[in-house]
Amino acid sequence: MKKRKLTYKNQYRLLIAIIAIITIVSYRMAISKTIAMYHLKNDLVERSSEIQDAPQRIAELKTRIGEFESLISGNPNDTTETRNKIMNHASRFCNDNNLVLSGFLPPVDVDRGTFILETNILEIEGGFSKILKLIYNLEKEWKPGKVVSVSFFTKEDLRTKTLKLYAHVYIQKVKTRA
């Protein structure tokens, strides 16, 4: 019996086929798992950066909860306390900035079932930028409630025949039922 020899062309084809089979098997056994682990590592690194930010996010959420709780008062009879607080802050600011607190309209209480929505209305006379400063202080610094609306209007002063700028500032506070 004669041994059959492979030609160089067939040996080359056989070598290519064996390399292809080894590549597929090694990909299935090792490389695909390595790539999957690489993606898993990237996901875990991303999650760990989120976890490192968690204390800061928790602190931010606690401050927001505190802000919401400060808007909700447990005592439904603190209307005069809220009004006095608003009146003191507004009158002090008006005296310091040449504004006139021309009116403090009676509060409007709206019963919403589980809570009462109290709206206090200030009437301020003065310059536009100074009124805006007062509104900013009411919203961001003093926080006696939430400034929900501001209405600017002009009136003619009959004595001096000039127009004066006024603003109604609406401040709401949520009160829970006792």
Backbone as JSON Lines, residues from 0, in Angstrom:
{"i":0,"aa":"M","n":[0.82,-1.16,0.0],"ca":[0.0,0.0,0.0],"c":[0.87,1.23,0.0]}
{"i":1,"aa":"K","n":[0.44,2.09,-0.78],"ca":[1.18,3.34,-0.88],"c":[0.55,4.4,0.02]}
{"i":2,"aa":"K","n":[1.4,5.13,0.6],"ca":[0.89,6.23,1.4],"c":[0.51,7.36,0.48]}
{"i":3,"aa":"R","n":[-0.57,7.9,0.8],"ca":[-1.04,9.01,-0.01],"c":[-0.49,10.3,0.59]}
{"i":4,"aa":"K","n":[0.17,11.05,-0.18],"ca":[0.72,12.3,0.3],"c":[-0.21,13.44,-0.09]}
{"i":5,"aa":"L","n":[-0.31,14.39,0.81],"ca":[-1.1,15.58,0.52],"c":[-0.25,16.57,-0.25]}
{"i":6,"aa":"T","n":[-0.88,17.18,-1.18],"ca":[-0.16,18.2,-1.93],"c":[-0.06,19.46,-1.07]}
{"i":7,"aa":"Y","n":[0.82,20.34,-1.48],"ca":[0.98,21.59,-0.73],"c":[-0.32,22.38,-0.69]}
{"i":8,"aa":"K","n":[-1.06,22.34,-1.76],"ca":[-2.32,23.07,-1.83],"c":[-3.3,22.5,-0.82]}
{"i":9,"aa":"N","n":[-3.4,21.18,-0.73],"ca":[-4.31,20.56,0.22],"c":[-3.82,20.75,1.65]}
{"i":10,"aa":"Q","n":[-2.5,20.71,1.84],"ca":[-1.96,20.95,3.17],"c":[-2.29,22.38,3.62]}
{"i":11,"aa":"Y","n":[-2.21,23.32,2.72],"ca":[-2.54,24.72,3.02],"c":[-4.02,24.84,3.39]}
{"i":12,"aa":"R","n":[-4.89,24.19,2.64],"ca":[-6.33,24.22,2.94],"c":[-6.61,23.58,4.3]}
{"i":13,"aa":"L","n":[-5.97,22.47,4.57],"ca":[-6.15,21.8,5.85],"c":[-5.66,22.69,7.0]}
{"i":14,"aa":"L","n":[-4.56,23.37,6.81],"ca":[-4.04,24.28,7.82],"c":[-5.02,25.42,8.09]}
{"i":15,"aa":"I","n":[-5.58,25.99,7.04],"ca":[-6.57,27.08,7.17],"c":[-7.8,26.56,7.92]}
{"i":16,"aa":"A","n":[-8.29,25.38,7.6],"ca":[-9.46,24.8,8.26],"c":[-9.18,24.56,9.74]}
{"i":17,"aa":"I","n":[-7.99,24.02,10.06],"ca":[-7.64,23.75,11.46],"c":[-7.53,25.07,12.23]}
{"i":18,"aa":"I","n":[-6.93,26.08,11.62],"ca":[-6.83,27.4,12.28],"c":[-8.22,27.98,12.52]}
{"i":19,"aa":"A","n":[-9.12,27.85,11.55],"ca":[-10.49,28.36,11.71],"c":[-11.19,27.63,12.85]}
{"i":20,"aa":"I","n":[-11.05,26.32,12.92],"ca":[-11.7,25.55,13.98],"c":[-11.13,25.92,15.34]}
{"i":21,"aa":"I","n":[-9.81,26.05,15.43],"ca":[-9.18,26.43,16.7],"c":[-9.63,27.83,17.12]}
{"i":22,"aa":"T","n":[-9.75,28.75,16.16],"ca":[-10.2,30.12,16.45],"c":[-11.62,30.11,17.0]}
{"i":23,"aa":"I","n":[-12.51,29.36,16.37],"ca":[-13.9,29.31,16.82],"c":[-13.98,28.69,18.21]}
{"i":24,"aa":"V","n":[-13.29,27.6,18.42],"ca":[-13.32,26.92,19.73],"c":[-12.73,27.82,20.81]}
{"i":25,"aa":"S","n":[-11.6,28.46,20.54],"ca":[-11.0,29.33,21.55],"c":[-11.88,30.55,21.83]}
{"i":26,"aa":"Y","n":[-12.56,31.07,20.82],"ca":[-13.47,32.19,21.03],"c":[-14.61,31.76,21.95]}
{"i":27,"aa":"R","n":[-15.17,30.6,21.66],"ca":[-16.29,30.12,22.46],"c":[-15.86,29.82,23.9]}
{"i":28,"aa":"M","n":[-14.68,29.29,24.07],"ca":[-14.26,28.85,25.4],"c":[-13.64,29.97,26.24]}
{"i":29,"aa":"A","n":[-12.97,30.92,25.63],"ca":[-12.23,31.89,26.44],"c":[-12.53,33.33,26.08]}
{"i":30,"aa":"I","n":[-12.44,33.69,24.85],"ca":[-12.52,35.1,24.47],"c":[-13.9,35.67,24.73]}
{"i":31,"aa":"S","n":[-14.98,34.94,24.43],"ca":[-16.32,35.48,24.65],"c":[-16.56,35.71,26.14]}
{"i":32,"aa":"K","n":[-16.07,34.81,26.98],"ca":[-16.22,34.99,28.43],"c":[-15.41,36.2,28.91]}
{"i":33,"aa":"T","n":[-14.24,36.39,28.33],"ca":[-13.41,37.55,28.69],"c":[-14.11,38.85,28.32]}
{"i":34,"aa":"I","n":[-14.7,38.89,27.14],"ca":[-15.43,40.09,26.7],"c":[-16.63,40.34,27.61]}
{"i":35,"aa":"A","n":[-17.36,39.28,27.97],"ca":[-18.51,39.43,28.87],"c":[-18.06,39.96,30.22]}
{"i":36,"aa":"M","n":[-16.95,39.46,30.74],"ca":[-16.43,39.94,32.02],"c":[-15.97,41.4,31.92]}
{"i":37,"aa":"Y","n":[-15.43,41.78,30.79],"ca":[-15.0,43.17,30.58],"c":[-16.22,44.1,30.64]}
{"i":38,"aa":"H","n":[-17.31,43.72,29.97],"ca":[-18.53,44.54,30.0],"c":[-19.12,44.58,31.42]}
{"i":39,"aa":"L","n":[-19.08,43.45,32.12],"ca":[-19.57,43.41,33.49],"c":[-18.74,44.32,34.39]}
{"i":40,"aa":"K","n":[-17.42,44.32,34.2],"ca":[-16.55,45.19,34.98],"c":[-16.89,46.66,34.74]}
{"i":41,"aa":"N","n":[-17.12,47.02,33.47],"ca":[-17.47,48.41,33.16],"c":[-18.79,48.8,33.82]}
{"i":42,"aa":"D","n":[-19.77,47.9,33.81],"ca":[-21.04,48.18,34.47],"c":[-20.86,48.36,35.97]}
{"i":43,"aa":"L","n":[-20.04,47.52,36.58],"ca":[-19.81,47.62,38.02],"c":[-19.05,48.89,38.38]}
{"i":44,"aa":"V","n":[-18.12,49.3,37.54],"ca":[-17.4,50.56,37.79],"c":[-18.38,51.74,37.72]}
{"i":45,"aa":"E","n":[-19.28,51.7,36.76],"ca":[-20.28,52.76,36.64],"c":[-21.19,52.79,37.86]}
{"i":46,"aa":"R","n":[-21.61,51.62,38.32],"ca":[-22.46,51.55,39.51],"c":[-21.72,52.03,40.74]}
{"i":47,"aa":"S","n":[-20.44,51.69,40.83],"ca":[-19.68,52.11,42.01],"c":[-19.54,53.63,42.06]}
{"i":48,"aa":"S","n":[-19.44,54.28,40.9],"ca":[-19.38,55.74,40.9],"c":[-20.72,56.32,41.35]}
{"i":49,"aa":"E","n":[-21.81,55.66,40.98],"ca":[-23.13,56.1,41.46],"c":[-23.24,55.9,42.97]}
{"i":50,"aa":"I","n":[-22.69,54.8,43.46],"ca":[-22.75,54.53,44.9],"c":[-21.9,55.54,45.66]}
{"i":51,"aa":"Q","n":[-20.78,55.96,45.09],"ca":[-19.95,56.95,45.76],"c":[-20.67,58.29,45.85]}
{"i":52,"aa":"D","n":[-21.56,58.59,44.89],"ca":[-22.34,59.82,44.92],"c":[-23.57,59.69,45.82]}
{"i":53,"aa":"A","n":[-23.85,58.51,46.32],"ca":[-25.07,58.27,47.09],"c":[-25.19,59.15,48.34]}
{"i":54,"aa":"P","n":[-24.15,59.32,49.16],"ca":[-24.32,60.18,50.34],"c":[-24.71,61.62,49.97]}
{"i":55,"aa":"Q","n":[-24.12,62.13,48.91],"ca":[-24.46,63.49,48.47],"c":[-25.91,63.54,48.0]}
{"i":56,"aa":"R","n":[-26.33,62.53,47.24],"ca":[-27.71,62.51,46.75],"c":[-28.69,62.35,47.91]}
{"i":57,"aa":"I","n":[-28.32,61.55,48.91],"ca":[-29.18,61.37,50.08],"c":[-29.31,62.7,50.83]}
{"i":58,"aa":"A","n":[-28.21,63.42,50.98],"ca":[-28.25,64.71,51.66],"c":[-29.13,65.7,50.9]}
{"i":59,"aa":"E","n":[-29.02,65.71,49.57],"ca":[-29.87,66.59,48.77],"c":[-31.34,66.24,48.95]}
{"i":60,"aa":"L","n":[-31.65,64.95,48.93],"ca":[-33.04,64.53,49.12],"c":[-33.55,64.87,50.51]}
{"i":61,"aa":"K","n":[-32.69,64.76,51.52],"ca":[-33.11,65.13,52.88],"c":[-33.41,66.62,52.98]}
{"i":62,"aa":"T","n":[-32.59,67.45,52.31],"ca":[-32.87,68.89,52.35],"c":[-34.17,69.21,51.63]}
{"i":63,"aa":"R","n":[-34.43,68.51,50.51],"ca":[-35.7,68.73,49.8],"c":[-36.88,68.3,50.66]}
{"i":64,"aa":"I","n":[-36.73,67.18,51.38],"ca":[-37.8,66.73,52.27],"c":[-38.01,67.76,53.37]}
{"i":65,"aa":"G","n":[-36.91,68.31,53.9],"ca":[-37.02,69.35,54.92],"c":[-37.73,70.59,54.4]}
{"i":66,"aa":"E","n":[-37.45,70.96,53.15],"ca":[-38.13,72.11,52.55],"c":[-39.62,71.84,52.43]}
{"i":67,"aa":"F","n":[-39.98,70.63,51.98],"ca":[-41.4,70.3,51.86],"c":[-42.08,70.27,53.22]}
{"i":68,"aa":"E","n":[-41.39,69.73,54.21],"ca":[-41.98,69.69,55.55],"c":[-42.11,71.08,56.16]}
{"i":69,"aa":"S","n":[-41.2,71.98,55.79],"ca":[-41.31,73.34,56.32],"c":[-42.51,74.06,55.72]}
{"i":70,"aa":"L","n":[-42.93,73.63,54.52],"ca":[-44.13,74.22,53.93],"c":[-45.4,73.69,54.59]}
{"i":71,"aa":"I","n":[-45.29,72.52,55.21],"ca":[-46.46,71.92,55.84],"c":[-46.36,72.16,57.34]}
{"i":72,"aa":"S","n":[-47.34,72.82,57.86],"ca":[-47.33,73.12,59.29],"c":[-48.28,72.17,59.99]}
{"i":73,"aa":"G","n":[-47.89,71.68,61.14],"ca":[-48.73,70.74,61.87],"c":[-49.86,71.42,62.61]}
{"i":74,"aa":"N","n":[-49.78,72.72,62.85],"ca":[-50.78,73.42,63.63],"c":[-51.67,74.26,62.71]}
{"i":75,"aa":"P","n":[-52.95,73.91,62.58],"ca":[-53.81,74.67,61.68],"c":[-54.17,76.05,62.22]}
{"i":76,"aa":"N","n":[-53.85,76.36,63.47],"ca":[-54.22,77.65,64.06],"c":[-53.07,78.64,64.06]}
{"i":77,"aa":"D","n":[-52.02,78.41,63.28],"ca":[-50.86,79.31,63.29],"c":[-50.95,80.39,62.22]}
{"i":78,"aa":"T","n":[-52.17,80.75,61.82],"ca":[-52.37,81.77,60.8],"c":[-51.76,83.1,61.23]}
{"i":79,"aa":"T","n":[-52.0,83.49,62.47],"ca":[-51.47,84.78,62.93],"c":[-49.96,84.75,63.02]}
{"i":80,"aa":"E","n":[-49.39,83.61,63.41],"ca":[-47.93,83.49,63.48],"c":[-47.31,83.65,62.09]}
{"i":81,"aa":"T","n":[-47.9,82.99,61.11],"ca":[-47.4,83.09,59.73],"c":[-47.54,84.52,59.22]}
{"i":82,"aa":"R","n":[-48.7,85.12,59.47],"ca":[-48.92,86.5,59.01],"c":[-47.93,87.46,59.68]}
{"i":83,"aa":"N","n":[-47.69,87.29,60.97],"ca":[-46.74,88.16,61.67],"c":[-45.33,87.99,61.13]}
{"i":84,"aa":"K","n":[-44.95,86.75,60.85],"ca":[-43.62,86.5,60.31],"c":[-43.46,87.18,58.95]}
{"i":85,"aa":"I","n":[-44.45,87.03,58.08],"ca":[-44.4,87.66,56.75],"c":[-44.38,89.18,56.9]}
{"i":86,"aa":"M","n":[-45.24,89.7,57.78],"ca":[-45.32,91.15,57.98],"c":[-43.99,91.7,58.5]}
{"i":87,"aa":"N","n":[-43.37,91.03,59.45],"ca":[-42.09,91.51,60.01],"c":[-41.0,91.54,58.95]}
{"i":88,"aa":"H","n":[-40.86,90.45,58.21],"ca":[-39.81,90.4,57.18],"c":[-40.06,91.43,56.08]}
{"i":89,"aa":"A","n":[-41.31,91.5,55.62],"ca":[-41.62,92.42,54.52],"c":[-41.47,93.87,54.96]}
{"i":90,"aa":"S","n":[-41.95,94.22,56.14],"ca":[-41.85,95.62,56.58],"c":[-40.4,96.02,56.83]}
{"i":91,"aa":"R","n":[-39.59,95.11,57.38],"ca":[-38.17,95.41,57.59],"c":[-37.47,95.64,56.25]}
{"i":92,"aa":"F","n":[-37.75,94.78,55.28],"ca":[-37.14,94.92,53.96],"c":[-37.61,96.22,53.29]}
{"i":93,"aa":"C","n":[-38.91,96.51,53.41],"ca":[-39.44,97.74,52.79],"c":[-38.8,98.98,53.4]}
{"i":94,"aa":"N","n":[-38.61,99.01,54.7],"ca":[-37.96,100.16,55.34],"c":[-36.52,100.33,54.87]}
{"i":95,"aa":"D","n":[-35.82,99.23,54.69],"ca":[-34.41,99.29,54.27],"c":[-34.25,99.66,52.8]}
{"i":96,"aa":"N","n":[-35.26,99.43,51.97],"ca":[-35.11,99.59,50.52],"c":[-36.08,100.59,49.9]}
{"i":97,"aa":"N","n":[-36.62,101.49,50.68],"ca":[-37.51,102.55,50.17],"c":[-38.72,101.99,49.42]}
{"i":98,"aa":"L","n":[-39.3,100.95,49.96],"ca":[-40.55,100.41,49.44],"c":[-41.65,100.74,50.44]}
{"i":99,"aa":"V","n":[-42.9,100.68,49.96],"ca":[-44.03,100.95,50.85],"c":[-44.89,99.69,50.89]}
{"i":100,"aa":"L","n":[-45.1,99.17,52.09],"ca":[-46.01,98.05,52.27],"c":[-47.4,98.66,52.39]}
{"i":101,"aa":"S","n":[-48.07,98.8,51.25],"ca":[-49.32,99.55,51.22],"c":[-50.53,98.73,51.63]}
{"i":102,"aa":"G","n":[-50.39,97.44,51.71],"ca":[-51.54,96.64,52.15],"c":[-51.14,95.22,52.47]}
{"i":103,"aa":"F","n":[-51.86,94.66,53.43],"ca":[-51.68,93.26,53.77],"c":[-53.09,92.7,53.85]}
{"i":104,"aa":"L","n":[-53.55,92.17,52.73],"ca":[-54.93,91.73,52.62],"c":[-55.17,90.52,53.51]}
{"i":105,"aa":"P","n":[-56.42,90.32,53.94],"ca":[-56.7,89.17,54.82],"c":[-56.41,87.85,54.11]}
{"i":106,"aa":"P","n":[-55.98,86.84,54.86],"ca":[-55.63,85.57,54.22],"c":[-56.86,84.86,53.67]}
{"i":107,"aa":"V","n":[-56.62,84.1,52.62],"ca":[-57.67,83.3,52.01],"c":[-57.35,81.84,52.32]}
{"i":108,"aa":"D","n":[-58.27,81.17,53.02],"ca":[-58.08,79.76,53.35],"c":[-58.97,78.92,52.45]}
{"i":109,"aa":"V","n":[-58.37,77.92,51.8],"ca":[-59.11,77.01,50.95],"c":[-58.97,75.61,51.54]}
{"i":110,"aa":"D","n":[-60.11,74.99,51.84],"ca":[-60.11,73.65,52.42],"c":[-60.03,72.62,51.3]}
{"i":111,"aa":"R","n":[-58.99,71.78,51.33],"ca":[-58.78,70.76,50.3],"c":[-58.99,69.35,50.85]}
{"i":112,"aa":"G","n":[-59.75,69.22,51.91],"ca":[-60.01,67.9,52.48],"c":[-59.01,67.53,53.54]}
{"i":113,"aa":"T","n":[-57.86,67.03,53.15],"ca":[-56.86,66.59,54.12],"c":[-55.94,67.73,54.56]}
{"i":114,"aa":"F","n":[-55.99,68.84,53.87],"ca":[-55.14,69.97,54.25],"c":[-55.85,71.27,53.91]}
{"i":115,"aa":"I","n":[-55.33,72.35,54.48],"ca":[-55.87,73.7,54.24],"c":[-54.77,74.5,53.56]}
{"i":116,"aa":"L","n":[-55.15,75.19,52.5],"ca":[-54.21,76.01,51.75],"c":[-54.46,77.47,52.12]}
{"i":117,"aa":"E","n":[-53.5,78.07,52.82],"ca":[-53.62,79.46,53.27],"c":[-52.84,80.37,52.32]}
{"i":118,"aa":"T","n":[-53.49,81.4,51.79],"ca":[-52.84,82.34,50.88],"c":[-52.83,83.72,51.52]}
{"i":119,"aa":"N","n":[-51.64,84.27,51.72],"ca":[-51.47,85.64,52.22],"c":[-51.1,86.53,51.05]}
{"i":120,"aa":"I","n":[-51.65,87.75,51.04],"ca":[-51.43,88.65,49.91],"c":[-50.84,89.96,50.44]}
{"i":121,"aa":"L","n":[-49.65,90.29,49.92],"ca":[-48.99,91.56,50.24],"c":[-49.2,92.53,49.09]}
{"i":122,"aa":"E","n":[-49.41,93.8,49.41],"ca":[-49.43,94.84,48.37],"c":[-48.24,95.76,48.63]}
{"i":123,"aa":"I","n":[-47.34,95.82,47.65],"ca":[-46.09,96.57,47.78],"c":[-46.07,97.68,46.73]}
{"i":124,"aa":"E","n":[-45.6,98.85,47.13],"ca":[-45.44,99.97,46.21],"c":[-43.97,100.34,46.15]}
{"i":125,"aa":"G","n":[-43.46,100.56,44.91],"ca":[-42.07,100.97,44.78],"c":[-41.51,100.63,43.42]}
{"i":126,"aa":"G","n":[-40.18,100.63,43.33],"ca":[-39.5,100.36,42.07],"c":[-39.49,98.87,41.74]}
{"i":127,"aa":"F","n":[-39.43,98.59,40.45],"ca":[-39.52,97.21,39.96],"c":[-38.39,96.34,40.51]}
{"i":128,"aa":"S","n":[-37.16,96.82,40.42],"ca":[-36.02,95.99,40.84],"c":[-36.05,95.74,42.35]}
{"i":129,"aa":"K","n":[-36.49,96.71,43.12],"ca":[-36.54,96.52,44.57],"c":[-37.66,95.56,44.96]}
{"i":130,"aa":"I","n":[-38.76,95.62,44.23],"ca":[-39.84,94.65,44.48],"c":[-39.36,93.25,44.14]}
{"i":131,"aa":"L","n":[-38.6,93.13,43.05],"ca":[-38.05,91.81,42.69],"c":[-37.1,91.29,43.76]}
{"i":132,"aa":"K","n":[-36.32,92.18,44.36],"ca":[-35.43,91.76,45.46],"c":[-36.24,91.23,46.64]}
{"i":133,"aa":"L","n":[-37.35,91.91,46.94],"ca":[-38.21,91.44,48.02],"c":[-38.77,90.06,47.7]}
{"i":134,"aa":"I","n":[-39.22,89.88,46.48],"ca":[-39.77,88.58,46.07],"c":[-38.69,87.5,46.16]}
{"i":135,"aa":"Y","n":[-37.48,87.82,45.71],"ca":[-36.38,86.86,45.8],"c":[-36.12,86.47,47.25]}
{"i":136,"aa":"N","n":[-36.1,87.46,48.14],"ca":[-35.87,87.17,49.55],"c":[-36.99,86.32,50.14]}
{"i":137,"aa":"L","n":[-38.22,86.58,49.73],"ca":[-39.33,85.77,50.22],"c":[-39.22,84.33,49.73]}
{"i":138,"aa":"E","n":[-38.76,84.15,48.49],"ca":[-38.68,82.8,47.91],"c":[-37.49,82.02,48.42]}
{"i":139,"aa":"K","n":[-36.32,82.65,48.48],"ca":[-35.08,81.91,48.69],"c":[-34.49,82.02,50.09]}
{"i":140,"aa":"E","n":[-34.69,83.13,50.77],"ca":[-34.01,83.32,52.04],"c":[-34.94,83.14,53.24]}
{"i":141,"aa":"W","n":[-36.08,83.84,53.26],"ca":[-36.94,83.78,54.43],"c":[-37.83,82.54,54.41]}
{"i":142,"aa":"K","n":[-38.39,82.23,53.28],"ca":[-39.26,81.07,53.06],"c":[-40.41,80.97,54.06]}
{"i":143,"aa":"P","n":[-41.25,82.01,54.16],"ca":[-42.41,81.9,55.04],"c":[-43.49,81.02,54.44]}
{"i":144,"aa":"G","n":[-43.34,80.67,53.2],"ca":[-44.28,79.86,52.43],"c":[-43.78,79.87,51.0]}
{"i":145,"aa":"K","n":[-44.63,79.5,50.08],"ca":[-44.24,79.47,48.68],"c":[-44.85,80.67,47.97]}
{"i":146,"aa":"V","n":[-44.01,81.44,47.29],"ca":[-44.51,82.56,46.48],"c":[-45.07,81.95,45.21]}
{"i":147,"aa":"V","n":[-46.41,81.98,45.08],"ca":[-47.04,81.3,43.95],"c":[-47.36,82.24,42.8]}
{"i":148,"aa":"S","n":[-47.49,83.53,43.1],"ca":[-47.82,84.46,42.03],"c":[-47.45,85.88,42.45]}
{"i":149,"aa":"V","n":[-47.15,86.68,41.44],"ca":[-46.9,88.1,41.64],"c":[-47.63,88.83,40.53]}
{"i":150,"aa":"S","n":[-48.38,89.83,40.9],"ca":[-49.14,90.6,39.92],"c":[-48.7,92.06,40.01]}
{"i":151,"aa":"F","n":[-48.11,92.56,38.93],"ca":[-47.68,93.96,38.87],"c":[-48.78,94.79,38.21]}
{"i":152,"aa":"F","n":[-49.01,95.99,38.74],"ca":[-49.97,96.91,38.13],"c":[-49.59,98.34,38.52]}
{"i":153,"aa":"T","n":[-50.13,99.29,37.79],"ca":[-49.86,100.7,38.08],"c":[-51.15,101.39,38.47]}
{"i":154,"aa":"K","n":[-51.01,102.4,39.33],"ca":[-52.13,103.26,39.72],"c":[-51.66,104.7,39.58]}
{"i":155,"aa":"E","n":[-52.59,105.56,39.23],"ca":[-52.24,106.98,39.14],"c":[-52.48,107.63,40.49]}
{"i":156,"aa":"D","n":[-51.47,108.32,40.98],"ca":[-51.59,109.07,42.22],"c":[-52.3,110.37,41.88]}
{"i":157,"aa":"L","n":[-53.49,110.54,42.42],"ca":[-54.31,111.71,42.06],"c":[-53.7,113.02,42.56]}
{"i":158,"aa":"R","n":[-52.98,112.96,43.65],"ca":[-52.39,114.18,44.19],"c":[-51.22,114.66,43.34]}
{"i":159,"aa":"T","n":[-50.32,113.73,42.95],"ca":[-49.13,114.14,42.21],"c":[-49.26,113.9,40.7]}
{"i":160,"aa":"K","n":[-50.34,113.27,40.27],"ca":[-50.6,112.98,38.85],"c":[-49.47,112.13,38.23]}
{"i":161,"aa":"T","n":[-48.93,111.19,39.0],"ca":[-47.89,110.29,38.49],"c":[-48.36,108.85,38.65]}
{"i":162,"aa":"L","n":[-47.78,107.99,37.82],"ca":[-48.08,106.57,37.92],"c":[-47.15,105.93,38.95]}
{"i":163,"aa":"K","n":[-47.7,105.05,39.77],"ca":[-46.91,104.33,40.75],"c":[-47.07,102.84,40.5]}
{"i":164,"aa":"L","n":[-45.97,102.12,40.68],"ca":[-45.96,100.68,40.45],"c":[-46.31,99.95,41.74]}
{"i":165,"aa":"Y","n":[-47.25,99.02,41.63],"ca":[-47.66,98.19,42.75],"c":[-47.48,96.72,42.37]}
{"i":166,"aa":"A","n":[-47.38,95.9,43.38],"ca":[-47.32,94.45,43.15],"c":[-48.11,93.74,44.24]}
{"i":167,"aa":"H","n":[-48.91,92.79,43.82],"ca":[-49.54,91.88,44.77],"c":[-48.7,90.61,44.8]}
{"i":168,"aa":"V","n":[-48.21,90.25,45.96],"ca":[-47.4,89.04,46.12],"c":[-48.25,88.02,46.87]}
{"i":169,"aa":"Y","n":[-48.47,86.87,46.25],"ca":[-49.3,85.81,46.82],"c":[-48.38,84.74,47.42]}
{"i":170,"aa":"I","n":[-48.5,84.53,48.72],"ca":[-47.67,83.56,49.43],"c":[-48.59,82.48,50.0]}
{"i":171,"aa":"Q","n":[-48.34,81.23,49.61],"ca":[-49.18,80.13,50.08],"c":[-48.43,79.26,51.08]}
{"i":172,"aa":"K","n":[-49.19,78.75,52.02],"ca":[-48.65,77.82,53.01],"c":[-49.66,76.7,53.17]}
{"i":173,"aa":"V","n":[-49.16,75.47,53.19],"ca":[-50.01,74.3,53.35],"c":[-50.06,73.96,54.83]}
{"i":174,"aa":"K","n":[-51.27,73.8,55.35],"ca":[-51.43,73.44,56.76],"c":[-52.2,72.12,56.82]}
{"i":175,"aa":"T","n":[-51.7,71.21,57.64],"ca":[-52.4,69.94,57.81],"c":[-53.53,70.12,58.81]}
{"i":176,"aa":"R","n":[-54.46,69.22,58.74],"ca":[-55.57,69.26,59.7],"c":[-55.11,68.69,61.03]}
{"i":177,"aa":"A","n":[-55.69,69.22,62.09],"ca":[-55.32,68.75,63.44],"c":[-55.94,67.41,63.73]}
